[in-house]
Amino acid sequence: MPALANVALMRLTARPGLALIVGLLALLAAAIATAFLTIGARGRWDFVLAFRGTKLAAMVLVGVAVATAAVLFQTIARNRILTPSIMGFDALYGLIQTGTVFLLGARGLGFGDPRLAFAVEAGTMIVFALLLYGWLLADGRRSLHLMLLVGVVLGAIFRSLASFMGRMIDPAEFVVLQQRLFANFNAVRSDLLLPTCLAVGAVLLVVARLLPRLDVLLLGREAAIGLGVDHRRNVFLVIVLVSILVSVSTALVGPVTFLGLLVANLAYMLLPSYRHVHVLPAAALLAVVALVGGQLALERLFALDAVLPVVIEFVGGIVLIALLVRTGRR
Amino acid sequence: MIETQELTRRYDKAAVVDAVSLQLPEQAFTAIIGANGAGKSTFLAMVSRLMPASAGRAFVDGLDVATTSGDVLARRLAILRQDSAVTARVTVRDLVAFGRYPHSRGRLTAEDRAQIEDALDFLELAPLADRFLDEISGGQRQRAFVAMVLAQDTDHLLLDEPLNNLDMRHAAGMMKLLRRAVDERGRTVVAVLHDINFASCYADHIVAMRDGRVIAEGPPEVIVTPSVLEAVYGIAMEVVSVRGYRSVHYYR
Ligand SMILES: Nc1ncnc2c1ncn2[C@@H]1O[C@H](COP(=O)(O)OP(=O)(O)OP(=O)(O)O)[C@@H](O)[C@H]1O
Ligand SMILES: [Mg+2]
């Protein structure tokens, strides 16, 4: 009977434990956000808050988008190492942007309504991602090696195509383009905040309805079909969602999707649950903490404010390797 | 009712399941036997819509599996694969709970929970329920997957080698459990079995496959005979009768 009592106890405490972890993360994120808005503020508050608020909003949006994209992608790939960035998603987005400048000139980027341009780029991204990755992921039997290989090869092709086009672009236009292609939180495109916010909101609404189905997808193609989940259709839907999220984060600040690998794995390790209803919020909050906290520390402690992406990749890489080695040993 | 009409699967022209037309008896235990590569798994995978047929059709309760929506079928038919690999880090209870998905869509009711505990008890998994799948033995994992199939609570159970990895006690226990599902709950069970003696002792009906075709079907008295079994497996067999059941000796 003690065993039974133990089981009962474990099941009782399991849920509050998860809620507690997610709650604490939310508090931490809120505290860091407040600190980011207020610490060291001089001069007129309305000006400071508006300036920092824009930056904060961009970081929250990017954090949520990157983390959600990584977790969703890992679910359909059934693997915790592949992420949209390893599979070349953000390289694809960069190629689409370069292609736009190449074909239309820098006006192609700045011309007309930026919201319209964003919608067109995201749409192109969705179509190409479905064509390029749909067959790979919907099969459900592909090996990790094949997926990695395809990701690395596609990523390399996109990058070299982009740099090839970059060479042929007018230098003045190339400068404009370059600002787009490197992650930079100080050059947030505030004109895109509203449309990207709406896009992320819409994606999250869809994800909320998908939560139990995402859990089923973790079991793989055949178990999912056996349980009545249309595997192919749902994998395609997830690719569409991931494409939108990658477009959002890359359009706002440039490629930072490496962060996704880090926060997704941290969330898996932190939470004793495989369920997306727990993992997704935890990963998103961790991403916000990492981005806002990192930017805060860099700006206030080191007075360096342009190097956040570099620091995140560096620190994140080390943390990730440490985590992998540790779980490997356990 | 499970029925197939000229069900065929080809790889590069070679048919591995070749125009199989069958009507499997309702509320009965059917065993499918045959050598490695005979097409048993391919046949089950097509009937359970995990694999599209190259030609022909399969019906469950009169519903064409190729055109019926997946969630309707998931409430009528459950399938156990020959090799169920799950990479997600889930516990035994989590896995069994997935069996309730077609009914509850992830929102477990009290009835769902009762069914989950029942399935765990049936397969003697209660003490292991909170272990992760990668922390239990192969036979225990096999039982966990069968528990998930049972929790799905469907009229038709298709099981591809349910005795994989099981010791003698659990293998006999599994067969008794499937027998009870048929006798007490009126389920239709179709299982691929390599142990001809289990098929002989427990099945109502045996389907023998060879090279993608059904070469014989009927009750154990008809199938478990030296001539049929030698045609199926291509080795000499001696059939003896023990306590009224036909038993096959082929070990040396
Ligand atoms: N992807 C494939 N391409 C070509 N041939 C295949 C493929 N998959 C399976 N086969 C062939 O189909 C035949 C039937 O395979 P199946 O898995 O149905 O056999 P089985 O009767 O279940 O055998 P076992 O008892 O070993 O499980 C085999 O000869 C196999 O080699
Ligand atoms: Mg087989």
XYZ file of C-alpha atoms and ligand atoms in Angstrom:
614
model
C 0.000 0.000 0.000
C 2.782 2.520 0.636
C 3.567 2.215 -3.057
C -0.015 3.079 -3.910
C -0.014 5.998 -1.492
C 3.203 7.166 -3.101
C 1.668 7.022 -6.542
C -1.376 8.927 -5.332
C 0.866 11.554 -3.769
C 2.956 11.881 -6.893
C -0.128 12.393 -9.005
C -1.509 14.953 -6.611
C 1.660 16.979 -6.539
C 2.494 16.561 -10.204
C 0.192 19.297 -11.480
C 0.813 22.022 -8.920
C 4.549 21.405 -9.428
C 4.260 22.154 -13.109
C 2.010 25.141 -12.570
C 4.464 26.414 -9.986
C 7.432 26.215 -12.338
C 5.579 27.972 -15.126
C 4.261 30.553 -12.643
C 7.731 31.274 -11.302
C 9.054 31.685 -14.827
C 6.241 34.129 -15.569
C 7.087 36.136 -12.446
C 10.761 36.175 -13.368
C 9.972 37.348 -16.877
C 7.685 40.081 -15.537
C 10.321 41.254 -13.056
C 13.015 41.414 -15.711
C 10.692 43.253 -18.068
C 9.913 45.831 -15.387
C 13.593 46.247 -14.627
C 14.304 46.682 -18.310
C 11.720 49.450 -18.582
C 12.732 51.386 -15.477
C 16.364 50.871 -14.409
C 18.614 53.840 -15.047
C 15.910 55.884 -16.711
C 16.641 59.588 -16.873
C 14.679 62.367 -18.449
C 11.099 62.284 -19.531
C 9.291 59.089 -18.572
C 6.888 59.047 -21.470
C 9.780 59.205 -23.881
C 11.839 56.566 -22.080
C 8.921 54.192 -21.726
C 7.911 54.529 -25.344
C 11.468 53.935 -26.532
C 12.170 51.008 -24.251
C 8.637 49.665 -24.574
C 9.077 49.232 -28.318
C 12.278 47.331 -27.768
C 10.739 45.212 -25.027
C 7.697 44.390 -27.130
C 9.960 43.275 -29.966
C 11.992 41.062 -27.657
C 8.891 39.473 -26.141
C 7.445 38.830 -29.588
C 10.697 37.392 -30.872
C 11.178 35.262 -27.761
C 7.700 33.779 -27.953
C 7.980 33.213 -31.704
C 11.410 31.582 -31.564
C 10.591 29.315 -28.636
C 7.243 28.215 -30.030
C 8.730 27.571 -33.460
C 11.492 25.416 -31.972
C 9.196 23.295 -29.807
C 6.650 22.801 -32.604
C 9.340 21.863 -35.067
C 10.937 19.392 -32.683
C 7.568 17.765 -32.124
C 6.936 17.030 -35.791
C 10.577 16.070 -36.353
C 10.372 13.932 -33.174
C 13.815 15.068 -32.259
C 15.286 17.507 -29.788
C 18.280 18.595 -31.792
C 16.699 19.747 -35.032
C 15.340 23.286 -35.014
C 14.031 25.544 -37.753
C 17.400 27.286 -37.861
C 19.375 24.045 -38.173
C 16.999 23.000 -40.940
C 17.697 26.246 -42.816
C 14.402 28.053 -42.199
C 15.934 31.412 -41.388
C 18.449 31.053 -44.193
C 15.436 30.553 -46.454
C 13.865 33.737 -45.136
C 17.143 35.593 -45.697
C 17.247 34.291 -49.251
C 13.708 35.495 -49.878
C 14.665 38.971 -48.658
C 17.837 39.045 -50.712
C 15.905 37.791 -53.697
C 13.424 40.620 -53.267
C 16.197 43.235 -53.284
C 17.921 41.508 -56.171
C 14.814 41.519 -58.309
C 13.144 44.754 -57.224
C 15.965 46.782 -55.700
C 16.044 48.109 -52.140
C 12.730 49.719 -52.912
C 11.376 46.174 -52.907
C 12.060 46.115 -49.182
C 11.124 49.629 -48.293
C 8.650 50.323 -51.013
C 4.981 50.427 -50.343
C 3.356 49.250 -47.190
C 5.884 47.371 -44.990
C 3.016 45.293 -43.658
C 2.161 44.189 -47.139
C 5.808 43.389 -47.841
C 5.950 41.334 -44.657
C 2.813 39.427 -45.593
C 4.208 38.650 -49.041
C 7.549 37.490 -47.611
C 5.879 35.332 -44.987
C 3.567 33.872 -47.620
C 6.487 33.025 -49.896
C 8.230 31.490 -46.917
C 5.243 29.248 -46.127
C 4.997 27.989 -49.699
C 8.692 27.200 -49.975
C 8.870 25.601 -46.538
C 5.945 23.323 -47.365
C 7.525 22.327 -50.676
C 11.000 21.812 -49.236
C 10.232 20.237 -45.869
C 6.738 18.819 -46.196
C 7.786 15.582 -47.877
C 10.590 15.126 -45.377
C 8.519 15.501 -42.245
C 5.193 14.011 -43.306
C 6.708 10.611 -43.988
C 7.498 10.052 -40.334
C 10.074 7.351 -41.004
C 12.990 9.480 -42.140
C 16.123 9.082 -40.137
C 17.662 11.852 -38.114
C 20.740 11.678 -40.309
C 18.804 12.304 -43.483
C 16.946 15.226 -41.910
C 20.155 16.784 -40.603
C 21.828 16.314 -43.947
C 18.941 17.907 -45.828
C 18.876 20.786 -43.347
C 22.587 21.444 -43.579
C 22.616 21.191 -47.366
C 19.538 23.366 -47.874
C 20.843 25.920 -45.376
C 24.179 26.078 -47.222
C 22.453 26.416 -50.588
C 20.218 29.244 -49.357
C 23.134 31.095 -47.794
C 25.387 30.790 -50.814
C 22.598 31.767 -53.200
C 21.897 34.778 -51.004
C 25.540 35.807 -50.879
C 25.840 35.302 -54.630
C 22.907 37.620 -55.222
C 24.294 39.970 -52.580
C 27.451 40.451 -54.661
C 25.475 41.553 -57.639
C 23.328 44.006 -55.739
C 24.159 47.682 -55.823
C 26.399 48.410 -52.766
C 24.092 51.090 -51.396
C 21.190 48.719 -51.547
C 23.294 45.978 -50.021
C 23.804 48.098 -46.900
C 20.042 48.365 -46.476
C 19.735 44.646 -46.940
C 22.499 43.858 -44.486
C 20.694 45.685 -41.737
C 17.861 43.258 -42.293
C 19.912 40.117 -42.246
C 21.831 40.487 -39.020
C 20.122 40.255 -35.684
C 19.982 43.589 -33.969
C 17.649 44.610 -31.209
C 18.566 48.260 -31.493
C 17.212 48.509 -34.975
C 13.791 47.051 -34.268
C 11.430 47.664 -37.108
C 8.690 49.321 -35.146
C 6.558 49.643 -38.262
C 6.240 45.874 -38.161
C 5.383 45.513 -34.476
C 1.647 45.567 -34.939
C 1.381 43.165 -37.894
C 3.850 40.706 -36.385
C 2.038 40.890 -33.065
C -1.194 40.002 -34.848
C 0.535 37.176 -36.712
C 1.989 35.689 -33.531
C -1.357 36.082 -31.777
C -3.135 34.237 -34.549
C -0.556 31.452 -34.512
C -0.872 31.090 -30.742
C -4.654 30.828 -31.028
C -4.283 27.967 -33.493
C -1.626 26.327 -31.314
C -3.903 26.520 -28.274
C -6.518 24.495 -30.144
C -3.881 22.020 -31.309
C -2.325 21.285 -27.905
C -3.600 17.714 -27.301
C -3.042 16.841 -30.961
C 0.562 18.016 -30.711
C 1.045 15.617 -27.811
C -0.220 12.783 -30.022
C 2.151 13.785 -32.838
C 5.032 13.101 -30.439
C 4.202 9.394 -30.700
C 5.058 9.354 -34.390
C 3.151 8.908 -37.613
C 1.690 5.455 -37.163
C 0.558 5.818 -33.558
C -0.967 9.191 -34.442
C -2.930 7.718 -37.345
C -4.001 4.822 -35.130
C -5.441 7.363 -32.694
C -7.313 9.114 -35.468
C -5.033 12.112 -36.008
C -4.489 13.010 -39.660
C -0.706 13.028 -39.498
C 0.059 14.538 -42.876
C -2.406 17.387 -42.579
C -1.261 18.280 -39.075
C 2.422 18.188 -39.972
C 1.717 20.551 -42.866
C -0.229 22.824 -40.551
C 2.667 22.901 -38.095
C 5.127 23.734 -40.905
C 2.896 26.669 -41.841
C 2.837 27.879 -38.232
C 6.604 27.504 -37.859
C 7.167 29.413 -41.124
C 5.056 32.314 -39.891
C 6.900 32.399 -36.556
C 10.334 32.308 -38.201
C 9.249 35.073 -40.597
C 8.106 37.184 -37.669
C 11.254 36.885 -35.625
C 13.572 37.274 -38.594
C 11.646 40.244 -39.973
C 11.669 42.028 -36.626
C 15.280 41.649 -35.551
C 17.068 39.223 -37.872
C 18.053 35.589 -37.382
C 18.138 34.624 -33.691
C 16.549 31.233 -33.963
C 19.481 29.449 -32.348
C 17.934 30.622 -29.111
C 15.062 28.220 -29.811
C 17.270 25.153 -29.491
C 18.444 26.358 -26.115
C 15.105 27.317 -24.552
C 13.262 24.267 -25.894
C 15.823 21.929 -24.341
C 15.889 23.905 -21.109
C 12.104 23.622 -20.914
C 12.202 19.853 -21.466
C 14.743 19.504 -18.696
C 13.043 21.840 -16.291
C 9.586 20.317 -16.586
C 8.705 16.747 -15.677
C 6.108 16.736 -18.448
C 6.041 16.059 -22.169
C 2.762 17.924 -22.625
C 2.742 20.964 -24.854
C 0.396 22.797 -22.559
C 3.325 22.964 -20.113
C 6.352 22.914 -22.389
C 5.292 25.690 -24.767
C 4.659 28.405 -22.165
C 7.803 27.442 -20.271
C 9.974 27.641 -23.389
C 8.433 30.969 -24.406
C 9.003 32.464 -20.963
C 12.575 31.189 -20.873
C 13.202 32.848 -24.227
C 11.813 36.156 -22.984
C 13.945 35.913 -19.839
C 17.052 35.166 -21.898
C 16.487 37.972 -24.400
C 15.332 40.728 -22.084
C 17.635 39.680 -19.252
C 20.582 39.450 -21.615
C 19.907 42.828 -23.165
C 19.440 44.394 -19.719
C 22.714 42.985 -18.433
C 24.623 44.037 -21.541
C 23.241 47.552 -21.593
C 23.403 48.319 -17.879
C 26.387 46.295 -16.705
C 28.704 46.346 -19.657
C 27.372 49.259 -21.671
C 27.512 47.061 -24.743
C 24.279 47.003 -26.534
C 24.776 45.675 -29.987
C 26.144 42.239 -29.252
C 23.202 40.394 -27.676
C 22.790 37.826 -30.463
C 26.484 36.990 -30.309
C 26.355 36.594 -26.551
C 23.237 34.455 -26.721
C 24.784 32.124 -29.246
C 28.003 31.913 -27.268
C 26.536 31.467 -23.796
C 23.636 29.428 -25.149
C 25.974 27.087 -26.972
C 28.002 26.441 -23.843
C 24.928 25.906 -21.673
C 23.465 23.557 -24.231
C 26.580 21.435 -24.493
C 26.761 21.238 -20.709
C 23.140 20.116 -20.551
C 23.586 17.526 -23.270
C 26.658 16.073 -21.616
C 24.887 15.946 -18.285
C 21.761 14.210 -19.569
C 23.903 11.870 -21.615
C 25.679 10.770 -18.466
C 22.564 10.296 -16.370
C -16.759 -6.850 -39.489
C -13.405 -6.757 -41.273
C -13.459 -7.504 -44.967
C -10.945 -7.086 -47.759
C -11.436 -7.222 -51.506
C -8.420 -8.005 -53.656
C -6.249 -6.030 -51.244
C -2.810 -5.601 -52.832
C 0.457 -3.915 -51.996
C 3.251 -3.718 -54.548
C 6.831 -2.538 -54.307
C 8.296 -2.015 -57.784
C 5.778 -4.347 -59.415
C 6.450 -7.199 -56.949
C 3.305 -7.807 -54.895
C 4.059 -8.456 -51.222
C 0.329 -8.725 -50.518
C -1.351 -10.147 -53.566
C -5.094 -9.645 -54.084
C -6.149 -10.880 -50.662
C -9.925 -11.190 -50.256
C -11.003 -12.155 -46.762
C -13.979 -11.915 -44.450
C -12.797 -12.235 -40.876
C -15.315 -13.688 -38.427
C -16.984 -11.189 -36.114
C -16.565 -11.467 -32.330
C -13.928 -14.118 -32.762
C -10.197 -14.531 -32.379
C -8.401 -14.798 -35.712
C -4.713 -15.684 -35.861
C -2.646 -14.835 -38.929
C 0.343 -17.119 -39.438
C 3.090 -17.261 -42.048
C 6.836 -17.143 -42.531
C 8.901 -13.955 -42.224
C 8.169 -11.726 -45.177
C 4.864 -13.424 -46.001
C 3.085 -10.057 -45.930
C 1.267 -10.310 -42.585
C 2.336 -6.892 -41.260
C 1.730 -5.260 -44.618
C -1.771 -6.727 -44.687
C -2.590 -5.461 -41.184
C -1.084 -2.046 -41.928
C -3.346 -1.637 -44.952
C -6.460 -2.762 -43.089
C -5.672 -0.273 -40.328
C -5.014 2.534 -42.908
C -1.398 3.009 -41.790
C -0.335 2.184 -45.336
C -2.229 2.896 -48.547
C -3.139 -0.115 -50.671
C -1.781 -0.341 -54.213
C -5.093 -1.872 -55.261
C -8.196 -3.334 -53.685
C -10.150 -2.204 -50.680
C -10.535 -2.900 -46.985
C -13.662 -2.382 -44.891
C -14.240 -2.153 -41.156
C -17.926 -2.352 -40.206
C -18.657 -1.683 -43.857
C -16.591 1.539 -43.834
C -13.911 1.797 -46.507
C -10.725 2.533 -44.556
C -9.292 4.600 -47.424
C -12.142 7.118 -47.378
C -13.481 7.054 -43.818
C -12.223 9.809 -41.558
C -9.408 8.775 -39.272
C -11.084 9.613 -35.987
C -14.213 7.600 -36.832
C -12.024 4.566 -37.489
C -9.991 5.194 -34.328
C -13.132 4.548 -32.289
C -13.788 1.252 -34.075
C -10.352 -0.192 -34.598
C -7.113 -0.179 -32.639
C -3.775 -1.360 -33.981
C -0.638 -2.622 -32.284
C 2.420 -2.382 -34.517
C 5.123 -5.004 -34.674
C 7.727 -2.458 -33.609
C 6.270 0.491 -31.762
C 9.109 2.938 -31.271
C 8.281 5.972 -29.163
C 11.025 8.516 -28.691
C 9.006 10.878 -26.520
C 9.814 10.749 -22.836
C 6.468 9.551 -21.510
C 5.529 7.274 -18.642
C 3.643 4.021 -18.974
C 0.485 5.700 -17.685
C 0.903 8.611 -20.132
C 1.193 6.131 -22.976
C -1.904 4.212 -21.943
C -3.763 7.517 -21.543
C -3.079 8.252 -25.227
C -5.344 5.296 -25.965
C -8.245 7.446 -24.753
C -7.477 10.248 -27.217
C -10.074 9.186 -29.825
C -12.759 9.486 -27.148
C -11.620 12.402 -25.022
C -9.250 14.442 -27.250
C -6.825 14.942 -24.406
C -9.373 15.979 -21.781
C -9.551 12.909 -19.580
C -12.852 12.278 -17.826
C -13.334 10.114 -14.742
C -14.406 7.289 -17.039
C -11.252 7.674 -19.121
C -9.143 7.449 -15.993
C -10.964 4.325 -14.855
C -10.347 2.700 -18.250
C -6.665 3.622 -18.066
C -6.274 2.060 -14.627
C -8.193 -1.027 -15.802
C -5.897 -1.482 -18.771
C -2.840 -1.042 -16.532
C -4.172 -3.651 -14.103
C -5.091 -6.084 -16.867
C -1.483 -6.118 -18.035
C -0.001 -6.133 -14.540
C 1.551 -2.730 -15.138
C 0.257 -0.880 -12.078
C 3.618 -1.039 -10.256
C 5.381 0.351 -13.334
C 2.793 2.962 -14.252
C 4.945 5.968 -13.382
C 8.144 4.719 -14.984
C 9.334 6.173 -18.249
C 9.169 3.943 -21.312
C 12.945 3.874 -21.596
C 13.245 2.666 -18.012
C 11.419 -0.659 -18.412
C 12.212 -3.951 -20.116
C 11.260 -4.899 -23.666
C 8.464 -7.214 -22.547
C 7.120 -4.626 -20.130
C 7.132 -2.075 -22.938
C 5.248 -4.479 -25.186
C 2.608 -4.857 -22.486
C 2.382 -1.087 -22.132
C 1.605 -0.759 -25.840
C -1.019 -3.483 -25.602
C -2.545 -1.659 -22.628
C -2.763 1.473 -24.769
C -4.573 -0.508 -27.482
C -7.000 -1.929 -24.890
C -7.650 1.519 -23.433
C -8.761 2.625 -26.884
C -11.798 0.431 -26.174
C -12.629 -0.465 -29.776
C -14.660 -3.363 -31.155
C -11.795 -4.448 -33.387
C -8.257 -5.095 -32.197
C -5.495 -5.699 -34.732
C -2.301 -6.887 -33.089
C 0.929 -7.480 -34.966
C 2.884 -10.022 -32.931
C 1.471 -9.182 -29.504
C 3.632 -11.905 -27.956
C 6.906 -10.214 -28.975
C 9.374 -10.167 -26.091
C 6.971 -11.794 -23.641
C 8.000 -14.598 -21.293
C 5.880 -17.759 -21.144
C 3.787 -16.556 -18.247
C 3.002 -13.203 -19.825
C 2.511 -14.745 -23.270
C -0.101 -17.139 -21.891
C -1.579 -14.257 -19.887
C -1.800 -12.127 -23.036
C -3.611 -14.881 -24.937
C -6.073 -15.408 -22.076
C -6.693 -11.670 -22.002
C -7.406 -11.538 -25.734
C -9.657 -14.575 -25.396
C -11.595 -12.811 -22.628
C -11.922 -9.690 -24.759
C -13.658 -11.870 -27.349
C -15.746 -14.033 -25.001
C -16.774 -11.483 -22.375
C -16.850 -8.242 -24.329
C -17.640 -9.451 -27.816
C -14.530 -7.951 -29.378
C -13.048 -9.022 -32.701
C -9.364 -9.802 -32.308
C -6.951 -10.332 -35.200
C -3.410 -11.191 -34.149
C -0.280 -12.128 -36.069
C 1.297 -15.047 -34.202
C 4.520 -16.912 -34.786
C 3.871 -19.426 -32.038
C 1.651 -21.901 -33.838
C 0.795 -23.655 -30.570
C -0.722 -20.517 -29.090
C -2.705 -20.040 -32.290
C -3.879 -23.625 -32.089
C -4.949 -23.384 -28.429
C -6.623 -19.974 -28.443
C -7.757 -18.943 -31.926
C -11.199 -19.584 -33.413
C -9.928 -19.070 -36.911
C -6.480 -19.223 -38.510
C -5.404 -17.495 -41.717
C -2.191 -18.862 -43.239
C -0.238 -16.597 -45.577
C 2.622 -17.325 -47.913
C 4.274 -14.994 -50.426
C 1.536 -12.417 -50.082
C -1.359 -14.815 -50.576
C -3.731 -16.603 -48.262
C -3.042 -20.287 -48.868
C -5.399 -21.689 -46.249
C -7.893 -20.537 -43.677
C -10.174 -22.261 -41.235
C -10.492 -23.421 -37.626
C -7.412 -24.866 -35.898
C -8.529 -28.432 -36.614
C -8.236 -27.717 -40.318
C -5.069 -25.608 -40.344
C -2.950 -27.260 -37.686
C -2.129 -30.333 -39.692
C 1.267 -31.465 -41.003
C 0.321 -30.989 -44.637
C -0.963 -27.388 -44.288
C 1.815 -26.272 -41.969
C 4.512 -27.754 -44.185
C 3.036 -25.812 -47.081
C 3.110 -22.629 -44.987
C 6.545 -22.911 -43.415
C 8.347 -25.397 -45.651
C 9.672 -27.563 -42.815
C 8.601 -30.928 -41.471
C 6.086 -30.762 -38.624
C 4.715 -33.328 -36.272
C 1.264 -32.648 -34.837
C 0.258 -34.301 -31.588
C -2.869 -33.904 -29.529
C -2.444 -32.788 -25.925
C -5.541 -32.358 -23.727
C -7.680 -31.985 -26.811
C -5.550 -29.236 -28.373
C -3.383 -29.770 -31.401
C 0.220 -29.115 -30.652
C 3.086 -28.903 -33.112
C 6.544 -30.278 -32.631
C 9.198 -28.971 -35.006
C 12.222 -28.260 -32.812
C 14.525 -30.928 -34.267
N 9.738 -0.581 -48.240
C 9.789 -1.805 -48.802
N 10.298 -1.972 -50.041
C 10.338 -3.181 -50.623
N 9.905 -4.311 -50.040
C 9.391 -4.207 -48.802
C 9.312 -2.965 -48.120
N 8.747 -3.164 -46.910
C 8.516 -4.495 -46.834
N 8.902 -5.119 -47.952
C 8.774 -6.555 -48.237
O 7.427 -6.919 -48.094
C 7.344 -8.265 -47.674
C 6.292 -8.388 -46.589
O 6.733 -7.720 -45.418
P 5.918 -7.841 -44.076
O 6.522 -6.908 -43.096
O 4.475 -7.686 -44.368
O 6.200 -9.351 -43.645
P 5.690 -10.138 -42.372
O 4.857 -11.267 -42.879
O 5.083 -9.241 -41.393
O 7.051 -10.736 -41.814
P 7.583 -10.898 -40.297
O 7.062 -12.202 -39.823
O 9.042 -10.953 -40.471
O 7.116 -9.747 -39.518
C 8.740 -8.670 -47.236
O 9.264 -9.566 -48.185
C 9.521 -7.384 -47.228
O 10.838 -7.624 -47.623
Mg 5.577 -8.546 -39.535
